[in-house]
């Protein structure tokens, strides 16, 4: 899968190394050295992936992700950082990053992460999708997840989600009422570092509730099953079941 990739890294040697590895895999690569240049490249191009260093001049990587997601840019974001604390990692994910690697890292592992991320965030470009793709719409109450078009709507209104949030919601929508453990949902996000705690899932769930729940602090759709995990449910069906009983 060849992609259009932006590498935002102010360390020239590191940027050149990443560029070479990406080009060996057939990707078109643009390298920039600061956060504002990264934003400009994303806005004027059509990148599939942004490989983004956190510590950069003019605007750091976290600010770049914050702005891109506020502008509803759907490209995948893989963050690179020398910061190693869990709080830093969770902040990046909370802002909308899709994956996170700590420096120093293996270039071969980086390429594996890139392949996984591009495969999972690839959107069909066919004007007339194959018949089997047309039917890939999952519905739970008024939530609709179109896995072929990578689109989500709630009560008929489109909802913008990061690729990680989409994968979690799609997995749960495929099996409504099933209780998913945090470990199971973390597996849906594989490509993340194996040492990341399951708090990563909690961050994605919190963000999803902000997008699909009428009152995120009092969820009725994406529920916590204490001591076990989470489940996606249809509140109208739940009310009807209780009324009939």
Coordinates of N, CA and C in Angstrom, one line a residue:
X1 N 0.8 -1.2 0.0 CA 0.0 0.0 0.0 C 0.9 1.2 0.0
X2 N 0.9 2.0 -1.1 CA 1.7 3.2 -1.2 C 0.9 4.4 -0.7
X3 N 1.5 5.2 0.1 CA 0.7 6.3 0.7 C 1.5 7.6 0.6
X4 N 0.8 8.7 0.8 CA 1.4 10.0 0.9 C 1.7 10.3 2.4
X5 N 2.9 10.4 2.8 CA 3.3 10.6 4.2 C 4.1 11.9 4.4
X6 N 3.7 12.6 5.5 CA 4.4 13.7 5.9 C 5.2 13.3 7.2
X7 N 6.5 13.6 7.2 CA 7.3 13.4 8.4 C 7.7 14.8 9.0
X8 N 7.2 15.0 10.2 CA 7.5 16.3 10.9 C 8.5 16.0 12.0
X9 N 9.8 16.3 11.8 CA 10.9 16.0 12.7 C 12.0 17.0 12.5
X10 N 12.3 17.7 13.6 CA 13.3 18.8 13.5 C 14.8 18.2 13.6
X11 N 14.9 17.0 14.0 CA 16.3 16.3 13.9 C 16.5 15.8 12.5
X12 N 17.4 16.5 11.8 CA 17.6 16.2 10.4 C 18.0 14.8 10.1
X13 N 18.9 14.3 10.9 CA 19.4 12.9 10.8 C 18.3 11.9 11.0
X14 N 17.5 12.2 12.0 CA 16.4 11.3 12.3 C 15.3 11.3 11.2
X15 N 15.1 12.5 10.7 CA 14.1 12.7 9.6 C 14.5 12.0 8.3
X16 N 15.8 12.1 8.0 CA 16.4 11.5 6.8 C 16.3 10.0 6.9
X17 N 16.5 9.4 8.1 CA 16.4 8.0 8.3 C 15.0 7.5 8.1
X18 N 14.0 8.2 8.7 CA 12.6 7.8 8.5 C 12.2 7.9 7.0
X19 N 12.7 9.0 6.4 CA 12.3 9.2 5.0 C 12.8 8.1 4.1
X20 N 14.1 7.6 4.3 CA 14.6 6.6 3.5 C 13.9 5.3 3.7
X21 N 13.5 4.9 4.9 CA 12.8 3.7 5.2 C 11.4 3.8 4.6
X22 N 10.7 4.9 4.7 CA 9.4 5.0 4.1 C 9.5 4.9 2.5
X23 N 10.5 5.6 1.9 CA 10.6 5.5 0.5 C 10.9 4.1 0.0
X24 N 11.7 3.4 0.8 CA 12.0 2.0 0.4 C 10.7 1.2 0.3
X25 N 9.7 1.5 1.0 CA 8.4 0.8 1.0 C 7.4 1.4 0.0
X26 N 7.9 2.4 -0.8 CA 7.1 2.9 -1.9 C 6.3 4.1 -1.6
X27 N 6.5 4.7 -0.4 CA 5.6 5.8 0.0 C 6.2 7.1 -0.6
X28 N 5.4 8.1 -0.9 CA 5.8 9.4 -1.2 C 5.9 10.2 0.1
X29 N 7.1 10.8 0.3 CA 7.4 11.4 1.6 C 7.8 12.9 1.5
X30 N 7.1 13.7 2.3 CA 7.5 15.1 2.5 C 8.0 15.3 3.9
X31 N 9.2 15.9 4.0 CA 9.8 16.2 5.4 C 9.7 17.6 5.7
X32 N 9.2 17.9 6.9 CA 9.2 19.3 7.4 C 9.9 19.3 8.8
X33 N 10.3 20.5 9.2 CA 11.1 20.6 10.4 C 10.5 21.3 11.6
X34 N 9.2 21.7 11.5 CA 8.5 22.3 12.6 C 7.0 22.1 12.5
X35 N 6.3 22.4 13.6 CA 4.9 22.1 13.7 C 4.0 23.0 12.8
X36 N 4.4 24.2 12.6 CA 3.6 25.1 11.7 C 3.7 24.6 10.2
X37 N 4.9 24.2 9.9 CA 5.1 23.7 8.5 C 4.3 22.4 8.3
X38 N 4.2 21.6 9.4 CA 3.4 20.3 9.3 C 2.0 20.7 9.0
X39 N 1.4 21.6 9.8 CA 0.1 22.0 9.6 C -0.2 22.5 8.1
X40 N 0.8 23.3 7.6 CA 0.6 23.9 6.3 C 0.6 22.8 5.2
X41 N 1.5 21.8 5.4 CA 1.6 20.7 4.4 C 0.3 19.8 4.5
X42 N -0.2 19.6 5.7 CA -1.5 18.8 5.8 C -2.6 19.6 5.1
X43 N -2.7 20.9 5.3 CA -3.8 21.7 4.8 C -3.8 21.8 3.3
X44 N -2.6 21.8 2.7 CA -2.5 22.0 1.3 C -2.3 20.7 0.5
X45 N -2.1 19.6 1.1 CA -1.9 18.3 0.5 C -3.0 17.4 0.8
X46 N -2.9 16.2 0.5 CA -3.8 15.1 0.8 C -3.1 13.9 1.4
X47 N -2.4 14.1 2.6 CA -1.6 13.1 3.2 C -2.5 12.0 3.8
X48 N -2.0 10.8 3.7 CA -2.6 9.6 4.4 C -2.2 9.5 5.8
X49 N -0.9 9.9 6.1 CA -0.3 9.7 7.4 C 0.6 10.8 7.7
X50 N 0.6 11.2 9.0 CA 1.6 12.2 9.5 C 2.4 11.5 10.6
X51 N 3.7 11.4 10.4 CA 4.6 10.9 11.4 C 5.2 12.1 12.1
X52 N 4.8 12.3 13.3 CA 4.9 13.6 14.0 C 5.8 13.5 15.3
X53 N 6.9 14.2 15.3 CA 7.7 14.3 16.5 C 6.9 15.3 17.5
X54 N 7.0 15.0 18.8 CA 6.3 15.8 19.8 C 7.1 17.1 20.0
X55 N 8.4 17.0 20.2 CA 9.2 18.2 20.6 C 9.7 18.8 19.3
X56 N 9.0 19.9 18.9 CA 9.4 20.6 17.7 C 9.3 22.1 17.9
X57 N 10.1 22.9 17.1 CA 9.9 24.4 17.3 C 8.7 24.9 16.6
X58 N 8.3 26.1 17.0 CA 7.2 26.9 16.5 C 5.8 26.3 17.0
X59 N 5.6 25.0 16.9 CA 4.4 24.4 17.5 C 4.8 23.0 17.7
X60 N 4.5 22.5 18.9 CA 4.9 21.1 19.2 C 3.9 20.1 18.7
X61 N 4.2 18.8 18.7 CA 3.4 17.8 18.1 C 2.0 17.7 18.7
X62 N 1.9 18.0 20.0 CA 0.6 17.9 20.6 C -0.3 19.0 20.1
X63 N 0.2 20.2 20.0 CA -0.6 21.3 19.4 C -1.0 21.0 18.0
X64 N -0.1 20.4 17.2 CA -0.4 20.1 15.8 C -1.6 19.1 15.8
X65 N -1.6 18.1 16.6 CA -2.7 17.1 16.6 C -4.0 17.8 17.1
X66 N -3.9 18.6 18.1 CA -5.1 19.4 18.6 C -5.7 20.2 17.5
X67 N -4.9 20.9 16.7 CA -5.5 21.7 15.6 C -6.1 20.9 14.5
X68 N -5.3 19.8 14.1 CA -5.8 19.0 13.0 C -7.2 18.3 13.4
X69 N -7.3 17.8 14.6 CA -8.6 17.2 14.9 C -9.7 18.2 15.1
X70 N -9.3 19.4 15.5 CA -10.3 20.5 15.6 C -10.8 20.9 14.2
X71 N -10.0 20.7 13.2 CA -10.3 21.0 11.8 C -10.9 19.8 11.1
X72 N -11.1 18.7 11.9 CA -11.7 17.4 11.4 C -10.9 16.8 10.3
X73 N -9.6 16.9 10.4 CA -8.7 16.3 9.4 C -8.6 14.8 9.8
X74 N -8.8 13.9 8.8 CA -9.0 12.5 9.1 C -7.7 11.7 8.9
X75 N -6.6 12.3 8.6 CA -5.4 11.5 8.3 C -5.0 10.8 9.6
X76 N -4.3 9.7 9.4 CA -3.7 9.0 10.6 C -2.5 9.7 11.1
X77 N -2.3 9.7 12.4 CA -1.2 10.4 13.1 C -0.4 9.4 14.0
X78 N 0.9 9.2 13.7 CA 1.8 8.4 14.5 C 2.8 9.4 15.1
X79 N 2.7 9.4 16.5 CA 3.6 10.3 17.2 C 4.9 9.7 17.7
X80 N 6.0 10.4 17.6 CA 7.3 10.0 18.0 C 7.7 10.9 19.2
X81 N 8.2 10.3 20.3 CA 8.5 11.2 21.4 C 9.6 10.6 22.3
X82 N 10.4 11.5 22.9 CA 11.4 11.1 23.9 C 10.7 11.0 25.2
X83 N 9.5 11.5 25.4 CA 8.8 11.5 26.6 C 8.3 10.1 26.8
X84 N 8.4 9.5 28.0 CA 8.0 8.1 28.2 C 7.0 7.9 29.3
X85 N 6.4 9.0 29.9 CA 5.5 8.7 30.9 C 4.1 8.4 30.3
X86 N 3.3 7.6 31.1 CA 2.0 7.2 30.6 C 1.1 8.4 30.4
X87 N 1.2 9.5 31.3 CA 0.4 10.6 31.1 C 0.6 11.3 29.8
X88 N 1.9 11.4 29.4 CA 2.2 12.0 28.1 C 1.6 11.2 26.9
X89 N 1.7 9.9 27.0 CA 1.1 9.0 26.0 C -0.4 9.2 26.0
X90 N -1.1 9.2 27.1 CA -2.5 9.3 27.1 C -3.0 10.7 26.6
X91 N -2.2 11.7 26.9 CA -2.6 13.0 26.4 C -2.5 13.0 24.9
X92 N -1.5 12.4 24.3 CA -1.4 12.3 22.8 C -2.6 11.6 22.3
X93 N -3.0 10.5 22.9 CA -4.2 9.7 22.4 C -5.5 10.5 22.6
X94 N -5.6 11.2 23.7 CA -6.7 12.0 24.0 C -7.0 13.1 23.0
X95 N -5.9 13.6 22.5 CA -6.0 14.7 21.5 C -6.3 14.2 20.1
X96 N -6.1 12.9 19.9 CA -6.5 12.3 18.6 C -5.4 11.6 17.9
X97 N -4.2 11.3 18.5 CA -3.2 10.5 17.8 C -3.7 9.1 17.7
X98 N -3.2 8.4 16.7 CA -3.6 7.0 16.5 C -2.6 6.0 17.0
X99 N -1.4 6.4 17.1 CA -0.3 5.5 17.6 C 0.8 6.4 18.2
X100 N 1.7 5.7 19.0 CA 2.6 6.5 19.7 C 3.9 5.6 19.9
X101 N 5.0 6.1 19.5 CA 6.3 5.4 19.7 C 7.2 6.2 20.5
X102 N 7.9 5.6 21.4 CA 8.9 6.3 22.2 C 10.3 6.1 21.6
X103 N 11.1 7.2 21.7 CA 12.5 7.2 21.2 C 13.4 6.6 22.3
X104 N 14.4 5.9 22.0 CA 14.8 5.5 20.6 C 13.9 4.3 20.2
X105 N 13.7 4.2 18.9 CA 12.9 3.1 18.4 C 13.6 2.4 17.2
X106 N 13.2 1.2 16.9 CA 13.7 0.5 15.8 C 13.0 1.0 14.5
X107 N 13.7 1.4 13.5 CA 13.1 1.8 12.2 C 12.2 0.7 11.6
X108 N 12.6 -0.6 11.8 CA 11.8 -1.7 11.3 C 10.5 -1.8 12.0
X109 N 10.5 -1.5 13.3 CA 9.3 -1.5 14.1 C 8.4 -0.4 13.6
X110 N 9.0 0.8 13.4 CA 8.3 1.9 12.9 C 7.6 1.6 11.6
X111 N 8.3 0.9 10.7 CA 7.6 0.6 9.4 C 6.5 -0.4 9.6
X112 N 6.6 -1.3 10.6 CA 5.5 -2.2 10.9 C 4.3 -1.5 11.4
X113 N 4.6 -0.5 12.3 CA 3.5 0.3 12.8 C 2.8 1.1 11.6
X114 N 3.6 1.7 10.7 CA 3.1 2.4 9.6 C 2.2 1.5 8.8
X115 N 2.7 0.3 8.5 CA 1.9 -0.6 7.6 C 0.5 -0.9 8.3
X116 N 0.6 -1.2 9.6 CA -0.6 -1.5 10.3 C -1.6 -0.4 10.3
X117 N -1.1 0.8 10.6 CA -1.9 2.0 10.7 C -2.5 2.3 9.3
X118 N -1.8 2.3 8.3 CA -2.3 2.5 6.9 C -3.3 1.5 6.5
X119 N -3.1 0.2 6.9 CA -4.0 -0.8 6.5 C -5.4 -0.6 7.3
X120 N -5.3 -0.2 8.5 CA -6.5 0.0 9.3 C -7.2 1.3 9.0
X121 N -6.5 2.3 8.5 CA -7.2 3.6 8.2 C -7.5 3.8 6.7
X122 N -7.1 2.8 5.9 CA -7.4 2.9 4.4 C -8.8 3.0 4.1
X123 N -9.2 4.0 3.4 CA -10.6 4.2 3.0 C -10.8 3.9 1.5
X124 N -11.9 3.1 1.2 CA -12.1 2.8 -0.2 C -12.3 4.0 -1.1
X125 N -11.7 4.0 -2.3 CA -11.8 5.1 -3.2 C -12.7 4.9 -4.4
X126 N -13.4 3.7 -4.4 CA -14.2 3.4 -5.5 C -15.5 4.2 -5.5
X127 N -15.9 4.7 -6.6 CA -17.2 5.5 -6.7 C -18.3 4.5 -6.5
X128 N -18.2 3.3 -7.0 CA -19.2 2.3 -6.9 C -18.7 1.1 -6.2
X129 N -18.8 1.0 -4.9 CA -18.1 -0.1 -4.1 C -18.8 -1.4 -4.5
X130 N -18.0 -2.4 -4.2 CA -18.5 -3.8 -4.5 C -19.7 -4.1 -3.7
X131 N -20.6 -5.0 -4.1 CA -21.8 -5.2 -3.4 C -21.6 -5.7 -2.0
X132 N -20.5 -6.4 -1.7 CA -20.3 -6.9 -0.4 C -19.9 -5.7 0.6
X133 N -19.4 -4.6 0.0 CA -19.0 -3.5 0.8 C -20.2 -2.6 1.2
X134 N -21.2 -2.6 0.3 CA -22.4 -1.8 0.5 C -23.1 -2.1 1.7
X135 N -23.1 -3.4 2.1 CA -23.9 -3.9 3.2 C -23.2 -3.8 4.5
X136 N -21.9 -3.3 4.5 CA -21.2 -3.3 5.8 C -21.5 -2.1 6.6
X137 N -22.8 -2.1 7.0 CA -23.3 -1.0 7.9 C -23.8 -1.7 9.2
X138 N -23.3 -1.3 10.3 CA -23.7 -1.9 11.6 C -24.6 -0.8 12.3
X139 N -25.7 -1.3 12.8 CA -26.6 -0.4 13.5 C -26.9 -0.9 14.9
X140 N -26.8 0.0 15.9 CA -27.2 -0.2 17.3 C -28.0 1.0 17.7
X141 N -29.3 0.8 17.7 CA -30.2 1.9 18.0 C -30.0 2.9 16.8
X142 N -29.8 4.2 17.2 CA -29.6 5.2 16.2 C -28.1 5.5 15.8
X143 N -27.3 4.6 16.3 CA -25.8 4.6 15.9 C -25.7 3.8 14.7
X144 N -25.0 4.3 13.6 CA -24.7 3.6 12.4 C -23.3 3.7 12.1
X145 N -22.6 2.5 11.9 CA -21.2 2.4 11.6 C -21.0 1.8 10.2
X146 N -20.6 2.6 9.3 CA -20.4 2.1 7.9 C -18.9 1.8 7.8
X147 N -18.6 0.5 7.9 CA -17.2 0.0 7.9 C -16.6 0.1 6.5
X148 N -17.4 0.1 5.4 CA -16.8 0.3 4.1 C -16.4 1.7 3.8
X149 N -17.2 2.7 4.3 CA -16.9 4.1 4.0 C -16.2 4.7 5.2
X150 N -16.0 4.0 6.3 CA -15.4 4.5 7.5 C -16.1 5.7 8.0
X151 N -17.4 5.6 8.1 CA -18.3 6.7 8.6 C -19.1 6.3 9.7
X152 N -19.4 7.2 10.6 CA -20.3 7.0 11.8 C -21.3 8.1 11.8
X153 N -22.5 7.7 12.1 CA -23.6 8.7 12.4 C -24.4 8.4 13.6
X154 N -24.9 9.4 14.3 CA -25.7 9.2 15.5 C -26.9 10.1 15.3
X155 N -28.1 9.5 15.4 CA -29.4 10.2 15.2 C -29.4 10.9 13.8
X156 N -28.7 10.3 12.8 CA -28.7 10.9 11.5 C -27.6 11.9 11.3
X157 N -26.9 12.2 12.3 CA -25.8 13.3 12.1 C -24.4 12.6 12.1
X158 N -23.6 13.0 11.1 CA -22.3 12.4 11.0 C -21.4 12.8 12.2
X159 N -20.6 11.8 12.7 CA -19.7 12.0 13.8 C -18.3 11.8 13.4
X160 N -17.4 12.7 13.7 CA -16.0 12.5 13.3 C -15.3 11.8 14.4
X161 N -14.6 10.7 14.1 CA -13.9 9.9 15.0 C -12.4 9.6 14.5
X162 N -11.5 9.5 15.4 CA -10.2 9.1 15.1 C -10.2 7.6 14.6
X163 N -9.2 7.1 13.9 CA -9.2 5.7 13.5 C -9.3 4.8 14.7
X164 N -8.6 5.1 15.8 CA -8.7 4.3 17.0 C -10.1 4.2 17.6
X165 N -10.8 5.3 17.7 CA -12.1 5.4 18.2 C -13.0 4.6 17.2
X166 N -12.8 4.7 15.9 CA -13.7 4.0 14.9 C -13.5 2.5 15.1
X167 N -12.3 2.0 15.3 CA -12.1 0.6 15.4 C -12.8 0.0 16.7
X168 N -12.7 0.8 17.8 CA -13.4 0.3 19.0 C -14.9 0.3 18.8
X169 N -15.5 1.4 18.2 CA -16.9 1.4 18.1 C -17.4 0.4 17.1
X170 N -16.6 0.2 16.0 CA -17.0 -0.9 15.0 C -17.0 -2.3 15.6
X171 N -16.0 -2.5 16.4 CA -15.9 -3.9 17.1 C -17.1 -4.1 18.0
X172 N -17.5 -3.1 18.7 CA -18.6 -3.2 19.7 C -20.0 -3.2 19.0
X173 N -20.1 -2.4 17.9 CA -21.3 -2.4 17.1 C -21.6 -3.7 16.4
X174 N -20.5 -4.5 16.1 CA -20.7 -5.8 15.5 C -21.3 -6.8 16.5
X175 N -21.2 -6.5 17.7 CA -21.7 -7.5 18.8 C -22.3 -6.6 19.9
X176 N -23.5 -6.0 19.6 CA -24.1 -5.2 20.6 C -24.5 -6.0 21.8
X177 N -24.5 -5.4 23.0 CA -24.8 -6.0 24.3 C -23.7 -6.9 24.8
X178 N -22.7 -7.2 23.9 CA -21.6 -8.0 24.4 C -20.7 -7.1 25.3
X179 N -20.2 -7.7 26.4 CA -19.3 -7.0 27.3 C -17.9 -7.2 26.8
X180 N -17.2 -6.1 26.4 CA -15.8 -6.2 25.9 C -14.8 -5.8 27.1
X181 N -13.9 -6.7 27.4 CA -12.9 -6.3 28.4 C -12.0 -5.2 27.8
X182 N -11.3 -4.5 28.7 CA -10.3 -3.5 28.2 C -9.2 -4.2 27.4
X183 N -8.8 -5.4 27.8 CA -7.8 -6.1 27.0 C -8.2 -6.4 25.6
X184 N -9.5 -6.8 25.5 CA -10.1 -7.2 24.2 C -10.1 -5.9 23.3
X185 N -10.5 -4.8 23.9 CA -10.6 -3.6 23.1 C -9.2 -3.1 22.7
X186 N -8.2 -3.3 23.7 CA -6.9 -2.9 23.4 C -6.3 -3.7 22.2
X187 N -6.7 -4.9 22.1 CA -6.3 -5.8 21.0 C -6.8 -5.2 19.7
X188 N -8.0 -4.5 19.7 CA -8.5 -3.9 18.5 C -7.6 -2.8 18.0
X189 N -6.8 -2.3 18.9 CA -5.9 -1.2 18.6 C -4.5 -1.6 18.4
X190 N -4.3 -2.9 18.1 CA -2.9 -3.5 18.1 C -2.1 -2.7 17.1
X191 N -0.9 -2.5 17.4 CA 0.0 -1.6 16.8 C 0.5 -0.6 17.9
X192 N -0.2 -0.5 19.0 CA 0.2 0.2 20.1 C 1.3 -0.6 20.9
X193 N 2.2 0.1 21.6 CA 3.2 -0.5 22.3 C 2.7 -1.5 23.3
X194 N 3.3 -2.7 23.4 CA 2.8 -3.7 24.3 C 2.8 -3.3 25.8
X195 N 3.6 -2.3 26.2 CA 3.6 -1.9 27.6 C 2.6 -0.8 27.9
X196 N 1.8 -0.4 27.0 CA 0.8 0.6 27.2 C -0.3 0.0 28.1
X197 N -0.7 0.7 29.1 CA -1.8 0.1 30.0 C -3.1 0.2 29.3
X198 N -4.1 -0.5 29.9 CA -5.5 -0.5 29.4 C -6.1 0.9 29.7
X199 N -5.5 1.8 30.3 CA -6.0 3.1 30.5 C -6.2 3.8 29.1
X200 N -5.4 3.3 28.1 CA -5.6 3.8 26.8 C -7.0 3.6 26.3
X201 N -7.6 2.5 26.5 CA -9.0 2.2 26.2 C -9.9 3.2 26.8
X202 N -9.7 3.4 28.1 CA -10.5 4.3 28.9 C -10.6 5.7 28.2
X203 N -9.4 6.2 27.7 CA -9.4 7.5 27.1 C -10.2 7.5 25.8
X204 N -10.1 6.4 25.0 CA -10.9 6.3 23.8 C -12.4 6.3 24.1
X205 N -12.8 5.5 25.1 CA -14.2 5.4 25.6 C -14.7 6.8 26.0
X206 N -13.9 7.5 26.8 CA -14.3 8.8 27.2 C -14.6 9.7 26.0
X207 N -13.7 9.7 25.0 CA -13.8 10.5 23.9 C -15.0 10.1 23.0
X208 N -15.3 8.8 22.9 CA -16.4 8.3 22.2 C -17.7 8.8 22.8
X209 N -17.8 8.8 24.1 CA -19.0 9.2 24.8 C -19.3 10.7 24.6
X210 N -18.3 11.5 24.5 CA -18.5 12.9 24.1 C -19.1 13.0 22.8
X211 N -18.9 12.1 21.9 CA -19.4 12.2 20.5 C -20.7 11.5 20.3
X212 N -21.1 10.4 21.1 CA -22.3 9.6 20.8 C -23.3 9.7 21.8
X213 N -23.0 10.2 23.0 CA -23.9 10.3 24.1 C -24.6 11.7 24.2
X214 N -25.9 11.7 24.5 CA -26.5 13.0 24.8 C -26.0 13.7 26.0
X215 N -25.7 12.9 27.0 CA -25.1 13.3 28.3 C -23.9 12.4 28.6
X216 N -22.7 12.8 28.2 CA -21.5 11.9 28.3 C -21.2 11.5 29.7
X217 N -21.6 12.3 30.7 CA -21.3 11.9 32.1 C -22.4 10.9 32.6
X218 N -23.5 10.8 31.9 CA -24.5 9.8 32.2 C -24.8 9.0 31.0
X219 N -23.9 8.1 30.6 CA -24.1 7.4 29.3 C -25.2 6.4 29.4
X220 N -25.9 6.3 28.2 CA -27.0 5.3 28.0 C -26.7 4.4 26.9
X221 N -25.7 4.7 26.1 CA -25.3 3.8 25.0 C -24.0 3.0 25.2
X222 N -23.0 3.7 25.6 CA -21.7 3.1 25.8 C -21.5 3.0 27.3
X223 N -21.8 1.8 27.8 CA -22.0 1.6 29.2 C -20.7 0.9 29.8
X224 N -20.5 1.2 31.1 CA -19.4 0.6 31.8 C -20.0 -0.6 32.6
X225 N -19.4 -1.8 32.4 CA -19.8 -2.9 33.2 C -18.7 -3.1 34.3
X226 N -18.9 -2.6 35.5 CA -17.9 -2.5 36.5 C -17.2 -3.8 36.8
X227 N -15.9 -3.7 36.7 CA -15.0 -4.9 37.0 C -14.8 -5.7 35.8
X228 N -15.5 -5.4 34.7 CA -15.3 -6.2 33.5 C -14.9 -5.4 32.3
X229 N -15.6 -4.4 31.9 CA -15.3 -3.6 30.7 C -16.4 -2.7 30.2
X230 N -16.7 -2.8 28.9 CA -17.7 -1.9 28.4 C -18.6 -2.6 27.4
X231 N -19.8 -2.1 27.2 CA -20.7 -2.7 26.1 C -21.5 -1.6 25.5
X232 N -21.8 -1.8 24.2 CA -22.6 -0.9 23.4 C -24.1 -1.4 23.4
X233 N -25.0 -0.5 23.7 CA -26.4 -1.0 23.8 C -27.3 0.0 23.2
X234 N -28.6 -0.4 22.9 CA -29.6 0.5 22.3 C -30.5 0.8 23.5
X235 N -30.5 2.1 24.0 CA -31.3 2.5 25.1 C -32.8 2.3 24.9
X236 N -33.3 2.5 23.7 CA -34.7 2.3 23.5 C -35.1 0.9 23.6
X237 N -34.3 0.0 23.2 CA -34.6 -1.5 23.3 C -34.5 -1.9 24.8
X238 N -33.5 -1.3 25.5 CA -33.4 -1.6 26.9 C -34.6 -1.1 27.7
X239 N -35.1 0.1 27.4 CA -36.3 0.6 28.0 C -37.5 -0.3 27.7
X240 N -37.6 -0.7 26.5 CA -38.8 -1.6 26.1 C -38.7 -2.9 26.8
X241 N -37.5 -3.5 26.9 CA -37.4 -4.7 27.6 C -37.8 -4.6 29.0
X242 N -37.4 -3.5 29.7 CA -37.7 -3.3 31.1 C -39.2 -3.2 31.3
X243 N -39.9 -2.4 30.3 CA -41.3 -2.2 30.4 C -42.1 -3.5 30.3
X244 N -41.6 -4.4 29.3 CA -42.4 -5.6 29.1 C -42.2 -6.6 30.3
X245 N -41.1 -6.4 31.0 CA -40.9 -7.3 32.1 C -41.6 -6.8 33.4

